[in-house]
Amino acid sequence: MKCKNCGAGMLDSDQFCAQCGWKVEKERRCSDCGTVLREGVKFCHACGRMVGASEDASDKRRISLDLVKEQATLDIPIADIEKNILQETAQELGAVSAKKAAQKKMEMAEAKSERKAVKAAVQSPEQRRKKKVYKEEWEEEDWDAEEADVNEDDEDYEENSHNIMTIVSVVMALLIFVIAAFVVFTMIRKQPIKDYGANAESVQEETENGASDDEQAGSETGMQVIGTLTIVSNVNVRDNPSTEGTNIIKVAKAGDMYQYCGKSQDDNWYIILLEDGSTGYVFKDYVSAE
């Protein structure tokens, strides 16, 4: 909202202008219909209610206006009313007749076009015979061409099928050959190589070496090898058959194997041959003699 005096902006709730002090004049509205009233009028131009009058006075004014309108309607002559009715009826009939005429014209145009189409379709017997002959010749030529194309397609298909089958057969044969070769190679690798001559020679050499070692150890110590024993649990190898006043030469581990040349006088100690050719004593409870 703006001030009518200076044009400054104002709020809707302001009563006076904050710039010039002009008093704000609110717009008057009709208490009946809410229309904005013009300045200096006594009645509402929209509903006819008296400005500032009570509801009873306004109702009376409205009733009087309604009576005036009814009276004006009653004063219209009957002849004028009949004339108006006749004019409206004539207008409606004219519109209906015009619609029917347009529809009939459209139907006539459609019938005319159908007759032309039928006339164009009707031909003389000679023209129909010529057309039929031309059609038969054209159909025969097309049939021969189609048959030739079909035969060519069949030949091409058979040739292509034969080539495909040949390629597939070769590929399958190669694949089978590769698989068979792989299987044979795998089986050959899994089988151990048996060389009985080499095994016999190695066994003989070991036997000879063992005998020579036994003979050498026995000759060095002056004692004869009786057998072999296995250490059951870790045990001390001593220089004499006793735990008192003797020296520990080494510790024999469980699972070690030694050759023995005899036993002590009380049969509690085994005399074994050591790696350096010397002898030592181990207690019988810690060994298993063969």
Short mmCIF file of N, CA and C in Angstrom, two decimals, residues 184-252:
data_model
loop_
_atom_site.label_atom_id
_atom_site.label_comp_id
_atom_site.label_asym_id
_atom_site.label_seq_id
_atom_site.Cartn_x
_atom_site.Cartn_y
_atom_site.Cartn_z
N VAL A 184 49.19 -91.22 -22.31
CA VAL A 184 50.33 -92.16 -22.36
C VAL A 184 51.54 -91.56 -21.67
N PHE A 185 51.78 -90.27 -21.92
CA PHE A 185 52.93 -89.62 -21.29
C PHE A 185 52.78 -89.60 -19.77
N THR A 186 51.58 -89.34 -19.29
CA THR A 186 51.35 -89.33 -17.83
C THR A 186 51.57 -90.70 -17.22
N MET A 187 51.08 -91.75 -17.89
CA MET A 187 51.26 -93.11 -17.36
C MET A 187 52.72 -93.51 -17.33
N ILE A 188 53.47 -93.10 -18.37
CA ILE A 188 54.90 -93.45 -18.41
C ILE A 188 55.65 -92.75 -17.28
N ARG A 189 55.28 -91.49 -17.00
CA ARG A 189 55.96 -90.77 -15.93
C ARG A 189 55.68 -91.36 -14.56
N LYS A 190 54.46 -91.89 -14.37
CA LYS A 190 54.11 -92.45 -13.06
C LYS A 190 54.79 -93.78 -12.80
N GLN A 191 55.16 -94.56 -13.82
CA GLN A 191 55.80 -95.86 -13.60
C GLN A 191 57.25 -95.68 -13.20
N PRO A 192 57.71 -96.38 -12.14
CA PRO A 192 59.12 -96.28 -11.72
C PRO A 192 60.04 -96.98 -12.72
N ILE A 193 61.25 -96.45 -12.86
CA ILE A 193 62.24 -97.05 -13.76
C ILE A 193 63.00 -98.15 -13.00
N LYS A 194 62.86 -99.34 -13.52
CA LYS A 194 63.48 -100.50 -12.85
C LYS A 194 64.74 -100.89 -13.61
N ASP A 195 65.84 -100.77 -12.88
CA ASP A 195 67.13 -101.19 -13.45
C ASP A 195 67.69 -102.26 -12.53
N TYR A 196 67.32 -103.49 -12.87
CA TYR A 196 67.69 -104.60 -11.98
C TYR A 196 69.20 -104.81 -11.94
N GLY A 197 69.88 -104.53 -13.02
CA GLY A 197 71.33 -104.71 -13.01
C GLY A 197 72.00 -103.72 -12.08
N ALA A 198 71.57 -102.45 -12.14
CA ALA A 198 72.15 -101.44 -11.27
C ALA A 198 71.83 -101.71 -9.82
N ASN A 199 70.56 -102.18 -9.56
CA ASN A 199 70.20 -102.49 -8.17
C ASN A 199 71.05 -103.63 -7.63
N ALA A 200 71.27 -104.64 -8.44
CA ALA A 200 72.08 -105.78 -7.97
C ALA A 200 73.50 -105.34 -7.69
N GLU A 201 74.02 -104.49 -8.58
CA GLU A 201 75.40 -104.02 -8.36
C GLU A 201 75.50 -103.19 -7.10
N SER A 202 74.47 -102.32 -6.86
CA SER A 202 74.53 -101.48 -5.67
C SER A 202 74.41 -102.32 -4.41
N VAL A 203 73.53 -103.33 -4.43
CA VAL A 203 73.40 -104.20 -3.26
C VAL A 203 74.68 -104.94 -2.99
N GLN A 204 75.31 -105.43 -4.05
CA GLN A 204 76.56 -106.16 -3.89
C GLN A 204 77.64 -105.25 -3.32
N GLU A 205 77.69 -103.99 -3.84
CA GLU A 205 78.69 -103.05 -3.34
C GLU A 205 78.47 -102.74 -1.87
N GLU A 206 77.20 -102.57 -1.47
CA GLU A 206 76.91 -102.28 -0.07
C GLU A 206 77.32 -103.45 0.81
N THR A 207 77.04 -104.66 0.33
CA THR A 207 77.40 -105.84 1.13
C THR A 207 78.91 -105.93 1.30
N GLU A 208 79.60 -105.71 0.19
CA GLU A 208 81.05 -105.78 0.27
C GLU A 208 81.60 -104.69 1.16
N ASN A 209 81.01 -103.46 1.04
CA ASN A 209 81.50 -102.36 1.88
C ASN A 209 81.23 -102.64 3.35
N GLY A 210 80.06 -103.22 3.66
CA GLY A 210 79.74 -103.53 5.06
C GLY A 210 80.68 -104.57 5.62
N ALA A 211 80.95 -105.57 4.81
CA ALA A 211 81.85 -106.63 5.28
C ALA A 211 83.25 -106.08 5.49
N SER A 212 83.66 -105.22 4.53
CA SER A 212 85.01 -104.67 4.67
C SER A 212 85.09 -103.75 5.88
N ASP A 213 84.01 -102.97 6.14
CA ASP A 213 84.01 -102.10 7.30
C ASP A 213 84.06 -102.91 8.58
N ASP A 214 83.25 -103.98 8.62
CA ASP A 214 83.26 -104.81 9.83
C ASP A 214 84.64 -105.43 10.04
N GLU A 215 85.21 -105.89 8.94
CA GLU A 215 86.53 -106.51 9.09
C GLU A 215 87.56 -105.48 9.54
N GLN A 216 87.43 -104.24 8.94
CA GLN A 216 88.40 -103.20 9.29
C GLN A 216 88.25 -102.80 10.74
N ALA A 217 86.96 -102.60 11.22
CA ALA A 217 86.75 -102.22 12.62
C ALA A 217 87.24 -103.32 13.54
N GLY A 218 86.94 -104.55 13.18
CA GLY A 218 87.37 -105.65 14.05
C GLY A 218 88.88 -105.77 14.08
N SER A 219 89.49 -105.53 12.92
CA SER A 219 90.95 -105.64 12.89
C SER A 219 91.59 -104.53 13.69
N GLU A 220 90.98 -103.31 13.63
CA GLU A 220 91.57 -102.20 14.36
C GLU A 220 91.45 -102.41 15.86
N THR A 221 90.31 -102.87 16.32
CA THR A 221 90.10 -103.03 17.75
C THR A 221 90.52 -104.39 18.25
N GLY A 222 90.74 -105.29 17.35
CA GLY A 222 91.09 -106.65 17.75
C GLY A 222 89.91 -107.41 18.28
N MET A 223 88.67 -106.93 18.00
CA MET A 223 87.45 -107.57 18.48
C MET A 223 86.58 -107.91 17.28
N GLN A 224 85.81 -108.94 17.41
CA GLN A 224 84.94 -109.39 16.33
C GLN A 224 83.54 -108.81 16.52
N VAL A 225 82.94 -108.29 15.43
CA VAL A 225 81.59 -107.70 15.47
C VAL A 225 80.58 -108.83 15.60
N ILE A 226 79.73 -108.70 16.60
CA ILE A 226 78.72 -109.73 16.84
C ILE A 226 77.39 -109.37 16.15
N GLY A 227 77.00 -108.12 16.24
CA GLY A 227 75.71 -107.72 15.65
C GLY A 227 75.52 -106.21 15.69
N THR A 228 74.25 -105.79 15.51
CA THR A 228 73.90 -104.37 15.46
C THR A 228 72.84 -104.08 16.51
N LEU A 229 72.95 -102.92 17.13
CA LEU A 229 71.94 -102.52 18.11
C LEU A 229 71.44 -101.11 17.79
N THR A 230 70.25 -100.80 18.30
CA THR A 230 69.61 -99.50 18.07
C THR A 230 69.39 -98.80 19.39
N ILE A 231 69.73 -97.54 19.45
CA ILE A 231 69.55 -96.75 20.67
C ILE A 231 68.05 -96.47 20.83
N VAL A 232 67.47 -96.84 21.96
CA VAL A 232 66.04 -96.65 22.21
C VAL A 232 65.78 -95.24 22.70
N SER A 233 66.62 -94.75 23.60
CA SER A 233 66.51 -93.39 24.10
C SER A 233 67.91 -92.85 24.32
N ASN A 234 68.03 -91.55 24.41
CA ASN A 234 69.35 -90.95 24.54
C ASN A 234 70.10 -91.55 25.74
N VAL A 235 71.37 -91.91 25.47
CA VAL A 235 72.17 -92.57 26.50
C VAL A 235 73.64 -92.12 26.38
N ASN A 236 74.32 -92.06 27.53
CA ASN A 236 75.73 -91.68 27.54
C ASN A 236 76.59 -92.87 27.14
N VAL A 237 77.59 -92.61 26.28
CA VAL A 237 78.58 -93.64 25.90
C VAL A 237 79.82 -93.41 26.77
N ARG A 238 80.19 -94.39 27.58
CA ARG A 238 81.30 -94.25 28.53
C ARG A 238 82.49 -95.07 28.09
N ASP A 239 83.65 -94.72 28.72
CA ASP A 239 84.87 -95.44 28.36
C ASP A 239 85.04 -96.72 29.14
N ASN A 240 84.24 -96.92 30.20
CA ASN A 240 84.28 -98.16 30.98
C ASN A 240 82.87 -98.52 31.40
N PRO A 241 82.61 -99.80 31.71
CA PRO A 241 81.25 -100.26 32.05
C PRO A 241 80.84 -99.90 33.47
N SER A 242 80.75 -98.59 33.76
CA SER A 242 80.34 -98.17 35.09
C SER A 242 79.96 -96.70 35.01
N THR A 243 79.13 -96.27 35.96
CA THR A 243 78.73 -94.86 36.02
C THR A 243 79.61 -94.06 36.98
N GLU A 244 80.43 -94.77 37.71
CA GLU A 244 81.29 -94.11 38.70
C GLU A 244 82.73 -94.20 38.25
N GLY A 245 83.39 -93.04 38.31
CA GLY A 245 84.81 -92.99 37.98
C GLY A 245 85.08 -93.21 36.51
N THR A 246 84.12 -92.97 35.63
CA THR A 246 84.28 -93.14 34.18
C THR A 246 84.02 -91.82 33.47
N ASN A 247 84.49 -91.74 32.24
CA ASN A 247 84.31 -90.54 31.42
C ASN A 247 83.24 -90.79 30.34
N ILE A 248 82.51 -89.74 30.07
CA ILE A 248 81.47 -89.81 29.02
C ILE A 248 82.14 -89.42 27.70
N ILE A 249 82.12 -90.36 26.78
CA ILE A 249 82.74 -90.10 25.47
C ILE A 249 81.80 -89.23 24.59
N LYS A 250 80.52 -89.58 24.53
CA LYS A 250 79.53 -88.86 23.72
C LYS A 250 78.13 -89.24 24.19
N VAL A 251 77.15 -88.69 23.61
CA VAL A 251 75.74 -89.01 23.90
C VAL A 251 75.14 -89.61 22.62
N ALA A 252 74.71 -90.86 22.76
CA ALA A 252 74.07 -91.53 21.62
C ALA A 252 72.59 -91.14 21.57
#
